[in-house]
XYZ file of C-alpha atoms in Angstrom:
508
model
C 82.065 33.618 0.368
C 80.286 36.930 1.394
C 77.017 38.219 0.125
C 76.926 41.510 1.573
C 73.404 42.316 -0.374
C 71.592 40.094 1.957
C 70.618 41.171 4.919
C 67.995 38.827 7.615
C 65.338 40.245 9.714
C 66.076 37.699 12.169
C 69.112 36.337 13.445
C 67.376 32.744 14.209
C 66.771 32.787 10.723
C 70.552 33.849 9.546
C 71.813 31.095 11.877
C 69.440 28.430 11.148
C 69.933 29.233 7.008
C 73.656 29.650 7.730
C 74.091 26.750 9.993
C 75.721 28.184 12.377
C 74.081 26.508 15.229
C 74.794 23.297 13.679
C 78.585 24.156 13.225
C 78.064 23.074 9.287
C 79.973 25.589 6.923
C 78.374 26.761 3.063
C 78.881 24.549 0.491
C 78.620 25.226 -3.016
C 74.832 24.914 -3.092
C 75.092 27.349 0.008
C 73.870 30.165 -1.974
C 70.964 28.120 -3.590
C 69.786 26.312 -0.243
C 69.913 29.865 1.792
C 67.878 31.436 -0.533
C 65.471 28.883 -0.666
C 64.772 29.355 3.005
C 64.878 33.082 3.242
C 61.076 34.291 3.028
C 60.447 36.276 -0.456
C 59.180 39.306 1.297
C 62.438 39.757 3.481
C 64.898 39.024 0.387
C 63.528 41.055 -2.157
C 62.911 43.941 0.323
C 66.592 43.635 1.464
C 67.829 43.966 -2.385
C 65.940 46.952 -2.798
C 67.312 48.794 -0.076
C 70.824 47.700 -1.128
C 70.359 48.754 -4.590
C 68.799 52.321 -2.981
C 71.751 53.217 -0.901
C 74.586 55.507 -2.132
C 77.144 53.895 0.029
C 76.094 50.184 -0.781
C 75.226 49.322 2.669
C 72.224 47.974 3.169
C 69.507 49.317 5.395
C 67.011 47.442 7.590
C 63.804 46.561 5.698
C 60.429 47.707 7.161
C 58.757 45.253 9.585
C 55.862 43.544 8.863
C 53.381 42.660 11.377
C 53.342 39.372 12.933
C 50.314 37.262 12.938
C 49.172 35.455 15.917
C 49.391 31.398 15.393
C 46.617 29.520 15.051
C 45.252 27.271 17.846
C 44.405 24.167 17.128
C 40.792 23.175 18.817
C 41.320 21.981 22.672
C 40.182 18.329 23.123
C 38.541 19.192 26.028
C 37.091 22.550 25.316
C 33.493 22.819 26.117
C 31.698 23.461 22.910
C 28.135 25.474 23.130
C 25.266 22.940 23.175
C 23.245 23.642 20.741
C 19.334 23.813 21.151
C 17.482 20.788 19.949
C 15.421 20.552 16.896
C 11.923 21.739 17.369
C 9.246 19.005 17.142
C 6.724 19.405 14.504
C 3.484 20.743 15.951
C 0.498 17.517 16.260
C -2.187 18.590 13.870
C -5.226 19.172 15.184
C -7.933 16.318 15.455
C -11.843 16.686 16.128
C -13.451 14.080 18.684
C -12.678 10.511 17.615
C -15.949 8.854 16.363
C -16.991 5.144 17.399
C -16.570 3.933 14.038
C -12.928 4.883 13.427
C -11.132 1.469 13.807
C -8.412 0.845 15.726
C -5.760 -2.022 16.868
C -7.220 -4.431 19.609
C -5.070 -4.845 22.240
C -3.825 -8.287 23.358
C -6.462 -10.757 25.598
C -4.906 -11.026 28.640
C -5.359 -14.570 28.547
C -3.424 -14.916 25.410
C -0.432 -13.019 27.034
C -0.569 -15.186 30.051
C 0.970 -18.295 27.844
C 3.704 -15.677 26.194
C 6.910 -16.794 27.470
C 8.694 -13.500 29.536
C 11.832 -12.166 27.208
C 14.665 -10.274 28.913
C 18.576 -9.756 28.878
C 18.877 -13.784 30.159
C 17.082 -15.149 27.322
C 18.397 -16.644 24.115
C 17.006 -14.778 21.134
C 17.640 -17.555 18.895
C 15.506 -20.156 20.693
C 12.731 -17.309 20.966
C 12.249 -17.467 17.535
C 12.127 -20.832 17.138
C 9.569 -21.134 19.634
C 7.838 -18.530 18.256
C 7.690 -20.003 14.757
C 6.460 -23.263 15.816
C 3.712 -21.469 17.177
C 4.325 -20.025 20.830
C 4.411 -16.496 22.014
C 6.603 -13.907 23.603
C 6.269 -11.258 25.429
C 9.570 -8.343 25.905
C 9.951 -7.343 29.213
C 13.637 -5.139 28.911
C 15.105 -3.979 25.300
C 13.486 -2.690 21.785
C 16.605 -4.366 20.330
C 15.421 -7.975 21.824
C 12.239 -6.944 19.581
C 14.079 -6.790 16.525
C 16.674 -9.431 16.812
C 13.649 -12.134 16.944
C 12.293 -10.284 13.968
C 15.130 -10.579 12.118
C 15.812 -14.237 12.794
C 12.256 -15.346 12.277
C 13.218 -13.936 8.579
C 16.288 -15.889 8.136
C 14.157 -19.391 9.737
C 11.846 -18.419 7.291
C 14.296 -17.947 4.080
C 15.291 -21.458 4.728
C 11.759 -22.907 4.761
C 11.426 -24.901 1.659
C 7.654 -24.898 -0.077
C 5.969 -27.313 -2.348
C 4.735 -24.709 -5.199
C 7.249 -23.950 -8.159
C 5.823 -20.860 -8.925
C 8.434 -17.865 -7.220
C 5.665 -15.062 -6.470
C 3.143 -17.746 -4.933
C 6.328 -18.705 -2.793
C 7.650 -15.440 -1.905
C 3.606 -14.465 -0.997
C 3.981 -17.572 1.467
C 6.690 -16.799 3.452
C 5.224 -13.519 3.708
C 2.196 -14.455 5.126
C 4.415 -17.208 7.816
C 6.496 -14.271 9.102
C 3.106 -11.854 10.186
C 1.735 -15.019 11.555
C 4.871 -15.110 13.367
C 5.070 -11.655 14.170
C 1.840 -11.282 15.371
C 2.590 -13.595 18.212
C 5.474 -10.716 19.530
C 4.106 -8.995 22.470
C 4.701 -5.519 23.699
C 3.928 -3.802 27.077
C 2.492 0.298 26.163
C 1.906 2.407 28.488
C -1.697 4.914 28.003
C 0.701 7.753 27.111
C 2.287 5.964 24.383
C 5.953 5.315 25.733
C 6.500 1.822 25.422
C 7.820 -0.585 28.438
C 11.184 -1.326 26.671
C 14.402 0.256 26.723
C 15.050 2.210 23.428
C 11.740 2.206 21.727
C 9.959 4.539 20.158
C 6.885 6.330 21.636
C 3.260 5.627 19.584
C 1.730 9.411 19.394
C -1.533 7.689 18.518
C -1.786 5.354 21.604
C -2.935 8.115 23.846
C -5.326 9.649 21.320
C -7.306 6.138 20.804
C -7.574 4.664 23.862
C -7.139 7.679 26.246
C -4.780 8.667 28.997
C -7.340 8.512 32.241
C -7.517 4.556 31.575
C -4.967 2.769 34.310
C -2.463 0.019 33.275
C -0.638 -0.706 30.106
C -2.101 -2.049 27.027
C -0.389 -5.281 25.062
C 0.051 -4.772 22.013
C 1.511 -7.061 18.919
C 4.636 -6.385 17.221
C 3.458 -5.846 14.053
C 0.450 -3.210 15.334
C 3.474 -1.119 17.137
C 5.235 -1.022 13.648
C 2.107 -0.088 11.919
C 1.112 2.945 14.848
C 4.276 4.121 15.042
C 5.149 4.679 11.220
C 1.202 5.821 10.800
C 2.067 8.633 13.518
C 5.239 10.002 11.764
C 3.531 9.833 8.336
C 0.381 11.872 10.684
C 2.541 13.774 12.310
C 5.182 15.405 9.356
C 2.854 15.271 6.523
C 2.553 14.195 2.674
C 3.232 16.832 0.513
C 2.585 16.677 -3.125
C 3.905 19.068 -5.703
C 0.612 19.417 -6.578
C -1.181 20.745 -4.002
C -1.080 23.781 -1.857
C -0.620 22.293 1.667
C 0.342 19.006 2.960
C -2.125 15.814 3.873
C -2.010 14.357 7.416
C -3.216 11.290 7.071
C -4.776 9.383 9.994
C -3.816 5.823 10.942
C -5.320 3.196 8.649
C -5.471 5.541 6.019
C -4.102 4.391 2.500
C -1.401 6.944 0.573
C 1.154 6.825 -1.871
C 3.881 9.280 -2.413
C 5.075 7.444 -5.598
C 4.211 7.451 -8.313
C 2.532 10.381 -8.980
C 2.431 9.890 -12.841
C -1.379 9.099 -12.679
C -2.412 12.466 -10.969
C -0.438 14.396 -13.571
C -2.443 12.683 -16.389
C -5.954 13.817 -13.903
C -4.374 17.004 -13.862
C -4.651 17.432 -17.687
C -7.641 16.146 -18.213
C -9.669 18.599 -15.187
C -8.171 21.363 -17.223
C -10.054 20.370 -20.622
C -13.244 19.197 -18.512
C -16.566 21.511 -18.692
C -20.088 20.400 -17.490
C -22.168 19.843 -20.539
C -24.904 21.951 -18.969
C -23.668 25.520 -18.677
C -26.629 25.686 -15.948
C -24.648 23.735 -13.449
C -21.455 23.965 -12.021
C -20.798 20.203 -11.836
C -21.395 17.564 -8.981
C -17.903 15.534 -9.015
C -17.466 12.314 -6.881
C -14.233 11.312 -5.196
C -14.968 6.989 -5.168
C -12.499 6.039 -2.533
C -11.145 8.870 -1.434
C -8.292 7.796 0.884
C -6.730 10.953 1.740
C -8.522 12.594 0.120
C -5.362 13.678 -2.683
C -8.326 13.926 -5.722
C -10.663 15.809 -3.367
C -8.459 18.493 -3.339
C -6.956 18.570 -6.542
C -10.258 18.636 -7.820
C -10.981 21.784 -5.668
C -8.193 23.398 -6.958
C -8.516 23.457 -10.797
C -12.566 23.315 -10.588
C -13.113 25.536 -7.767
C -16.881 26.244 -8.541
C -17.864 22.479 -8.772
C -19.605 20.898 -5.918
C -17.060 17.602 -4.320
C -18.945 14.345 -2.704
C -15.768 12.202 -1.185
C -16.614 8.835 0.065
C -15.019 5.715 1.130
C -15.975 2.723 2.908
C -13.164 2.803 5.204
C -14.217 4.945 8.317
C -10.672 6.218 8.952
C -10.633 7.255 6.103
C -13.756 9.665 6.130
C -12.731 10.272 9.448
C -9.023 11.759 7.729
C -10.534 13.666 5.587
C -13.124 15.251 7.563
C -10.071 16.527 9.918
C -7.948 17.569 6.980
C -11.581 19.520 5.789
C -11.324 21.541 8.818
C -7.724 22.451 9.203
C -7.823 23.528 5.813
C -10.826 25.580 6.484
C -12.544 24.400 2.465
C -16.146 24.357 2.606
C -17.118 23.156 -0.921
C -16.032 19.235 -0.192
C -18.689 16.948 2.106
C -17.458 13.386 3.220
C -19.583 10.321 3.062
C -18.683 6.843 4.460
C -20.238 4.460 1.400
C -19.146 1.199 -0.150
C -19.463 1.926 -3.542
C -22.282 3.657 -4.536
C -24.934 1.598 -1.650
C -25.349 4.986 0.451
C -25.099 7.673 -2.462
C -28.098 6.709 -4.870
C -30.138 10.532 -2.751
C -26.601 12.416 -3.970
C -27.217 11.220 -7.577
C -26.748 11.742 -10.429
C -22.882 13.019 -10.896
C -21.299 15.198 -14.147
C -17.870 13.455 -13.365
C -16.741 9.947 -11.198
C -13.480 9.448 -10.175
C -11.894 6.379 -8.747
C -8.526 5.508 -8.463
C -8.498 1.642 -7.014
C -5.834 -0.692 -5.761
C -3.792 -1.603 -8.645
C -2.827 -5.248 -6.936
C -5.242 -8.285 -6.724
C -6.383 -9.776 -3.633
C -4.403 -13.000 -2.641
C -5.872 -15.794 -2.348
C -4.924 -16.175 1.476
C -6.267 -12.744 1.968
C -9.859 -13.765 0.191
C -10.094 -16.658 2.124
C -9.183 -14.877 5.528
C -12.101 -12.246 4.801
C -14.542 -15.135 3.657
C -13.633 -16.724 7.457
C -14.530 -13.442 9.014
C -10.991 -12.999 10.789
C -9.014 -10.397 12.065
C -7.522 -7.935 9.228
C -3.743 -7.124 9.845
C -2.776 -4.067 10.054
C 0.335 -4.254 7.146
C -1.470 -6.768 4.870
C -1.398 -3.991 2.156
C -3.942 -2.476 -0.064
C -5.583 -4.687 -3.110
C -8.995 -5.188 -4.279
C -11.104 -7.920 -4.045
C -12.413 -9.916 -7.237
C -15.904 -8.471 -7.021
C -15.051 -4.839 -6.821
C -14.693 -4.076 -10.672
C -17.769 -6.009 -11.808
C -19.377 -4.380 -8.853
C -18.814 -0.980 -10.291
C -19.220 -1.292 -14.015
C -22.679 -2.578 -13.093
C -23.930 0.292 -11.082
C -22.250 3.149 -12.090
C -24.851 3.715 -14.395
C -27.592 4.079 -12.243
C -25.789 7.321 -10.585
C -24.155 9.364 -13.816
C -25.530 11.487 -15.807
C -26.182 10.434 -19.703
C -23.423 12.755 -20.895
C -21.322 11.845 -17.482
C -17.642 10.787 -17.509
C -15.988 7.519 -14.738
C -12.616 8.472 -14.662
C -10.321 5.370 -13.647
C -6.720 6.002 -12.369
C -5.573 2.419 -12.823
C -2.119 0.788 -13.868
C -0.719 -2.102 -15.790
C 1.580 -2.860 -12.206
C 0.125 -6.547 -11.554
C 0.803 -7.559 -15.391
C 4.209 -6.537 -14.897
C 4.712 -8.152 -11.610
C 2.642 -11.351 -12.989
C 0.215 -10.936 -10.408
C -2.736 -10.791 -13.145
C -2.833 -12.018 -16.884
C -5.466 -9.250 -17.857
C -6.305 -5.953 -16.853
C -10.167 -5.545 -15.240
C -10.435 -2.463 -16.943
C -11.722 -4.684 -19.906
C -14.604 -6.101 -18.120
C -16.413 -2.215 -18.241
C -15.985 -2.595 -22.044
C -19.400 -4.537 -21.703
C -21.801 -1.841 -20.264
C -19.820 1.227 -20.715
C -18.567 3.206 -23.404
C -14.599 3.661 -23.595
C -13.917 7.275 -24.580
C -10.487 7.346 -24.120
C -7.165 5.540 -22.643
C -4.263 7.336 -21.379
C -0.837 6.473 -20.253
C 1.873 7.497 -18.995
C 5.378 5.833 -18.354
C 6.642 5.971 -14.772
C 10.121 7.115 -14.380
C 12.133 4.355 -12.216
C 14.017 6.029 -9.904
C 17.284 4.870 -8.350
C 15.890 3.618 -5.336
C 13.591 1.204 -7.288
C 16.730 0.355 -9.587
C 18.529 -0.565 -6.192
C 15.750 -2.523 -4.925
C 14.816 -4.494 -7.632
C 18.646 -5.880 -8.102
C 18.225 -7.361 -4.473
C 14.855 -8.995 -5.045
C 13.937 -12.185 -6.492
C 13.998 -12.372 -10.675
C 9.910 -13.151 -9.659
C 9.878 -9.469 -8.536
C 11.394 -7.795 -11.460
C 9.352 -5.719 -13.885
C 8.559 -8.185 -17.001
C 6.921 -4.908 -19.016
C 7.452 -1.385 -18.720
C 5.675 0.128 -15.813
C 2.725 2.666 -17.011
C -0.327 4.350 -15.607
C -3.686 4.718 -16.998
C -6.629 6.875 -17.392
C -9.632 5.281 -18.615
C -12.564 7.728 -19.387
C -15.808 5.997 -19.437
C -18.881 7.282 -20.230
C -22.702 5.779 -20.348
C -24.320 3.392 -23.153
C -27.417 4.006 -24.364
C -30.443 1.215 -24.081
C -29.607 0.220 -27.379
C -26.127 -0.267 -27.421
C -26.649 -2.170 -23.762
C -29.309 -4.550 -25.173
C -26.712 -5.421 -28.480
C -23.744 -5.969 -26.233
C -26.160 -8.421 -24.037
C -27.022 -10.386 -27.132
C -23.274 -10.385 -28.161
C -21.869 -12.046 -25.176
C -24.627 -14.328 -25.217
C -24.284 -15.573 -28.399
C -20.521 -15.696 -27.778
C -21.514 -17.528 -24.634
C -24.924 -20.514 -25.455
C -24.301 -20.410 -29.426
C -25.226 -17.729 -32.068
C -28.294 -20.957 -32.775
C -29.843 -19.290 -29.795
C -31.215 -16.647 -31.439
C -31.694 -17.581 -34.673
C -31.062 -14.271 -36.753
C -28.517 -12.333 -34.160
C -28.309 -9.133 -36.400
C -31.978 -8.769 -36.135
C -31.943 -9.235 -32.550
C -28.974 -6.777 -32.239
C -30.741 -4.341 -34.416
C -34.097 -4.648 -32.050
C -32.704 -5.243 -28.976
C -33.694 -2.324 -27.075
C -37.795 -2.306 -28.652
């Protein structure tokens, strides 16, 4: 069977579709098959010029042009190295002041009873020597490092404990593995490279204790962890939606990147708040700075008032003061104060703001600072029972009469069942409540993740929420009625006799 109206551009394609290199003949389907391997282009150019010619023959289509293959990538073709990412810039620091504290390196004589770890030793045994109370010191590998730390977890998940209550347990074993931990040793050399394969340089090292100094410093395991994450944090930056450049927080220096419900709800109320004398621009005070995150956000919606930031925690006024100077903002001072002992010459202030821990102190950790010990550098940030009576009791003495205390607080330990009752209640007594505002905080999928690995002890038993409390001051009369309220409530209403008269007359 001929078909003379198809003509090939190729003959390895005639004879392949043909089969005439295979010695096959057509079949019926011959017609069918061959046209499913002819290219489109060819055929239907072919039937054209057979349909155009006056004697039927056909013609030779046009060519098309032939595309070079593809090559497929050599294996061994040298690809261009690309240039490495560009290390962020160190930000600059003034002169380090005496009072900025620091991580004290190991007593020699304490790391002459650490027992020498390097590629001979058994890990496993290391950490049960150092849970039963020796000490190590890693001569060769970060890894080693880490291997101990993560068995000294699992010894301690199997450590049973005589208190049924989960949190008190889980606070336990906490406190057992940075006991542990802090018995880890670690050879750093003054420009911060440590003397282990693999592990990660401490930016701060050389900027505390100096790089003239000769010989390495010891250091514990968990005061690398805390140095090295405090220089990255230092190093990139915080930045807040809020604000118009990023925080570069020293080391030692409390933040928070999440939430940030409670500075939204500040946010609202600065852009309400006027000083009640038009005369005055309005002296604000930033109680506990920290990074100095209200400082700033202050400066930014009330540019014209006049910021006092203080903390008691000298890296922290130490932080801020460097962040004051980058930033170039001359409206903010810094004053290192716990509570209000070293303001009372700065008094009295239009507006206070303080936003506190929102965890109570442990009892381990009460006890610990009772004793006078050591503080570690990752025991976390939570306020001690005195610090709320404290306040409520003084503020007075440094606001004005028509002054606000703003409190950024949270209802975080009631839902963790770390507290029963919120200390927010206990300024009910010499301060007037204005106003309480909250917020929800949105959990995130992170915290969703988290939360499904934890212990049930760990999981939210209310819906998280942050607070604003505005407070503002009592008159003398109000005080003195309150005074004979709680002590009536207190010794008997008997004591008295009449307690509405001596409510009514309390402040004559």
């Amino acid at each position: 069977m001929n078909f003379p109206w198809l003509h090939f551009s190729g003959d390895a394609v005639a004879d392949r579709a043909i089969g005439v290199r295979s010695g096959r003949g057509l079949t019926k389907r011959a017609p069918a098959k061959l046209c499913s391997r002819v290219p489109w282009g060819v055929l239907g150019a072919s039937i054209i010029a057979h349909r155009a010619s006056p004697g039927g023959a056909p013609t030779a289509p046009r060519p098309r042009p032939r595309r070079a293959p593809r090559r497929a990538p050599r294996l061994g073709r040298k690809l261009k190295p690309k240039a490495p990412p560009s290390a962020a810039p160190v930000p600059l620091l003034p002169p380090l002041s005496d009072s900025v504290w620091k991580p004290t390196p190991v007593a020699e004589e304490e790391v002459l009873q650490a027992t020498e770890v390097n590629g001979q030793s058994s890990l496993k045994d290391v950490a049960a020597e150092v849970w039963q109370g020796g000490r190590a010191l890693f001569t060769e590998r970060w890894s080693d490092l880490l291997t101990v730390r993560k068995a000294l977890n699992m010894i301690a998940k199997r450590v049973s404990f005589v208190s049924t209550d989960e949190a008190a347990t889980l606070r336990e074993r906490r406190r057992l593995l940075r006991d542990a931990a802090r018995r880890l040793f670690v050879r750093v050399q003054r420009s911060g490279e440590l003397c282990l394969e693999g592990g990660p340089a401490l930016g701060y090292v050389p900027v505390m204790y100096g790089k003239k100094s000769t010989g390495p410093l010891v250091f514990r395991a968990n005061d690398v962890t805390a140095l090295n994450v405090a220089w990255q944090f230092f190093l990139n930056g915080l930045n807040y939606s809020f604000l118009s450049h990023k925080l570069h927080p020293f080391f030692g220096v409390y933040f928070t990147l999440s939430p940030t419900e409670h500075f939204q709800l500040l946010r609202d109320w600065l852009k309400t708040w006027k000083p009640s004398s038009p005369s005055r621009d309005g002296r604000v005070l930033d109680l506990g700075t920290g990074s100095g995150v209200i400082s700033f956000l202050v400066q930014q919606l009330c540019p014209e008032a006049e910021i006092l930031a203080s903390d008691r925690c000298p890296n922290a006024v130490f932080s801020v003061t460097a962040e004051l100077q980058r930033a170039m903002i001359p409206r903010i001072r810094v004053k290192r104060s716990d509570l209000f002992e070293e303001l009372t010459e700065e008094a009295p202030f239009d507006l206070i703001i303080f936003n506190p821990p929102w965890v109570p102190e442990p009892p381990e950790r009460s006890a610990a600072t009772t004793a006078g010990t050591e503080a570690d550098v990752v025991f976390g940030n939570d306020y001690p029972p005195e610090l709320f009576p404290r306040l409520f009791a003084e503020v007075s003495e440094v606001l004005q009469p028509d002054g606000h205390l703003l409190v950024l607080f949270s209802n975080y330990a009631q839902c963790r069942g770390l507290a029963e009752r919120s200390p927010m209640e206990d300024g009910l007594r010499t301060l007037k409540l204005n106003q309480v505002q909250r917020r929800p905080v949105e959990e995130t999928d992170r915290n969703k993740h988290r939360q499904t690995r934890r212990d049930k002890s760990w999981s939210f038993k209310e819906k998280h929420q942050v607070e604003l409390w505005d407070f503002m001051k009592k008159n003398d009369r109000a005080i003195g009625s309150a005074l004979v309220l709680e002590i009536c409530a207190k010794f008997g209403a008997d004591m008295f006799g009449d307690r509405d008269f001596w409510c009514q007359n309390a402040a004559k």
